[in-house]
Amino acid sequence: MPRTDENGRQLKTLLDYLLDGDIEAKDIYEALNISSSTYYRRVKERDYPNAEELRLVAGRFGLSYPDLQVRFGLMSREELRQYVESAPFTVATIDAPIATRIPVKLSQLTARADAPPL
């Protein structure tokens, strides 16, 4: 029996619900980058979907990967909250602007030496 979400739904059923439509199995196994036979074997296994499969599905369908992990019991809401609160957020800044010289007149343009002639 595969993993289910907190409401007892399997991954395909949850995707149908979240995406307001009928998601084809083909869409899922293409997102997982596996063959159809491997997909149909995997959906019967206890550890389906695993964290990597949820990451791939989230990326393909534009869903939240942490949310899927919580829904399938791979992470608790409390663990997610603690992770977000403990993760140091930094902002990288550029010390000096990058100087780029843009010619203002067509007469100032020159051909690139490494480009073939037209």
mmCIF file of C-alpha atoms in Angstrom:
data_model
loop_
_atom_site.group_PDB
_atom_site.id
_atom_site.type_symbol
_atom_site.label_atom_id
_atom_site.label_comp_id
_atom_site.label_asym_id
_atom_site.label_seq_id
_atom_site.Cartn_x
_atom_site.Cartn_y
_atom_site.Cartn_z
ATOM 1 C CA MET A 1 0.000 0.000 0.000
ATOM 2 C CA PRO A 2 1.592 3.324 -1.054
ATOM 3 C CA ARG A 3 1.882 6.390 1.161
ATOM 4 C CA THR A 4 -1.186 8.595 1.339
ATOM 5 C CA ASP A 5 -1.755 12.165 2.445
ATOM 6 C CA GLU A 6 -3.486 13.127 5.695
ATOM 7 C CA ASN A 7 -6.870 12.563 3.995
ATOM 8 C CA GLY A 8 -6.006 9.116 2.649
ATOM 9 C CA ARG A 9 -5.417 10.251 -0.948
ATOM 10 C CA GLN A 10 -2.680 8.769 -3.094
ATOM 11 C CA LEU A 11 -0.395 11.104 -5.047
ATOM 12 C CA LYS A 12 -2.352 11.062 -8.327
ATOM 13 C CA THR A 13 -5.632 11.749 -6.526
ATOM 14 C CA LEU A 14 -4.056 14.596 -4.569
ATOM 15 C CA LEU A 15 -2.658 16.115 -7.765
ATOM 16 C CA ASP A 16 -6.108 15.907 -9.373
ATOM 17 C CA TYR A 17 -7.509 17.765 -6.358
ATOM 18 C CA LEU A 18 -4.775 20.413 -6.120
ATOM 19 C CA LEU A 19 -4.612 21.118 -9.842
ATOM 20 C CA ASP A 20 -8.366 21.101 -10.444
ATOM 21 C CA GLY A 21 -8.283 18.507 -13.160
ATOM 22 C CA ASP A 22 -7.611 14.983 -14.228
ATOM 23 C CA ILE A 23 -3.853 14.494 -14.186
ATOM 24 C CA GLU A 24 -2.765 11.638 -16.427
ATOM 25 C CA ALA A 25 -0.407 8.981 -15.110
ATOM 26 C CA LYS A 26 1.788 9.818 -18.102
ATOM 27 C CA ASP A 27 2.268 13.356 -16.735
ATOM 28 C CA ILE A 28 3.461 11.927 -13.434
ATOM 29 C CA TYR A 29 5.873 9.335 -14.800
ATOM 30 C CA GLU A 30 7.296 11.899 -17.207
ATOM 31 C CA ALA A 31 7.822 14.260 -14.258
ATOM 32 C CA LEU A 32 9.598 11.431 -12.431
ATOM 33 C CA ASN A 33 11.627 10.654 -15.567
ATOM 34 C CA ILE A 34 10.768 6.943 -15.389
ATOM 35 C CA SER A 35 9.098 4.481 -17.740
ATOM 36 C CA SER A 36 5.417 3.654 -17.474
ATOM 37 C CA SER A 37 6.197 0.114 -16.270
ATOM 38 C CA THR A 38 8.459 1.458 -13.525
ATOM 39 C CA TYR A 39 5.770 3.953 -12.530
ATOM 40 C CA TYR A 40 3.056 1.306 -12.241
ATOM 41 C CA ARG A 41 5.415 -0.868 -10.176
ATOM 42 C CA ARG A 42 6.339 2.086 -7.927
ATOM 43 C CA VAL A 43 2.746 3.129 -7.164
ATOM 44 C CA LYS A 44 2.215 -0.224 -5.431
ATOM 45 C CA GLU A 45 5.248 0.108 -3.118
ATOM 46 C CA ARG A 46 5.038 1.259 0.508
ATOM 47 C CA ASP A 47 7.607 4.043 0.094
ATOM 48 C CA TYR A 48 5.871 5.674 -2.892
ATOM 49 C CA PRO A 49 6.100 8.629 -3.145
ATOM 50 C CA ASN A 50 9.471 9.267 -1.545
ATOM 51 C CA ALA A 51 10.986 12.705 -0.953
ATOM 52 C CA GLU A 52 12.787 12.811 -4.307
ATOM 53 C CA GLU A 53 9.644 11.860 -6.184
ATOM 54 C CA LEU A 54 7.723 14.587 -4.365
ATOM 55 C CA ARG A 55 10.455 17.104 -5.267
ATOM 56 C CA LEU A 56 10.237 16.188 -8.951
ATOM 57 C CA VAL A 57 6.435 16.296 -8.987
ATOM 58 C CA ALA A 58 6.401 19.631 -7.145
ATOM 59 C CA GLY A 59 8.809 21.114 -9.683
ATOM 60 C CA ARG A 60 6.881 19.790 -12.684
ATOM 61 C CA PHE A 61 3.455 20.943 -11.511
ATOM 62 C CA GLY A 62 4.479 24.172 -9.743
ATOM 63 C CA LEU A 63 3.560 22.948 -6.264
ATOM 64 C CA SER A 64 5.241 23.497 -2.912
ATOM 65 C CA TYR A 65 7.751 20.740 -2.180
ATOM 66 C CA PRO A 66 7.672 21.296 1.619
ATOM 67 C CA ASP A 67 3.865 21.234 1.539
ATOM 68 C CA LEU A 68 3.883 17.873 -0.249
ATOM 69 C CA GLN A 69 6.367 16.506 2.289
ATOM 70 C CA VAL A 70 4.078 17.574 5.126
ATOM 71 C CA ARG A 71 0.982 16.166 3.409
ATOM 72 C CA PHE A 72 2.639 12.756 2.941
ATOM 73 C CA GLY A 73 4.108 12.623 6.442
ATOM 74 C CA LEU A 74 7.749 12.938 5.458
ATOM 75 C CA MET A 75 8.008 16.094 7.574
ATOM 76 C CA SER A 76 5.740 17.449 10.281
ATOM 77 C CA ARG A 77 4.398 20.990 10.260
ATOM 78 C CA GLU A 78 6.380 21.621 13.444
ATOM 79 C CA GLU A 79 9.610 20.398 11.800
ATOM 80 C CA LEU A 80 8.939 22.639 8.823
ATOM 81 C CA ARG A 81 8.296 25.632 11.076
ATOM 82 C CA GLN A 82 11.488 24.965 13.067
ATOM 83 C CA TYR A 83 13.507 24.649 9.869
ATOM 84 C CA VAL A 84 12.223 27.917 8.452
ATOM 85 C CA GLU A 85 12.816 29.755 11.713
ATOM 86 C CA SER A 86 16.321 28.334 12.172
ATOM 87 C CA ALA A 87 17.571 28.808 8.623
ATOM 88 C CA PRO A 88 19.806 31.853 8.405
ATOM 89 C CA PHE A 89 18.704 34.101 5.591
ATOM 90 C CA THR A 90 21.363 36.280 4.023
ATOM 91 C CA VAL A 91 21.247 38.824 1.285
ATOM 92 C CA ALA A 92 24.174 39.100 -1.067
ATOM 93 C CA THR A 93 24.971 42.561 -2.326
ATOM 94 C CA ILE A 94 27.244 43.789 -5.054
ATOM 95 C CA ASP A 95 29.849 46.168 -3.672
ATOM 96 C CA ALA A 96 30.422 48.079 -6.876
ATOM 97 C CA PRO A 97 28.256 48.302 -9.966
ATOM 98 C CA ILE A 98 29.567 46.508 -13.002
ATOM 99 C CA ALA A 99 30.717 49.058 -15.530
ATOM 100 C CA THR A 100 29.308 48.405 -18.970
ATOM 101 C CA ARG A 101 30.010 50.775 -21.793
ATOM 102 C CA ILE A 102 27.072 50.981 -24.166
ATOM 103 C CA PRO A 103 27.695 52.963 -27.364
ATOM 104 C CA VAL A 104 25.185 55.711 -27.836
ATOM 105 C CA LYS A 105 25.633 56.139 -31.572
ATOM 106 C CA LEU A 106 25.640 53.588 -34.362
ATOM 107 C CA SER A 107 28.896 55.100 -35.639
ATOM 108 C CA GLN A 108 30.578 54.043 -32.389
ATOM 109 C CA LEU A 109 29.826 50.349 -32.959
ATOM 110 C CA THR A 110 32.604 48.105 -34.212
ATOM 111 C CA ALA A 111 32.562 44.565 -35.539
ATOM 112 C CA ARG A 112 33.712 41.796 -33.222
ATOM 113 C CA ALA A 113 37.092 40.411 -34.251
ATOM 114 C CA ASP A 114 36.008 36.825 -33.547
ATOM 115 C CA ALA A 115 32.752 37.037 -35.556
ATOM 116 C CA PRO A 116 32.602 35.905 -39.199
ATOM 117 C CA PRO A 117 31.726 38.523 -41.806
ATOM 118 C CA LEU A 118 28.102 38.833 -42.924
#
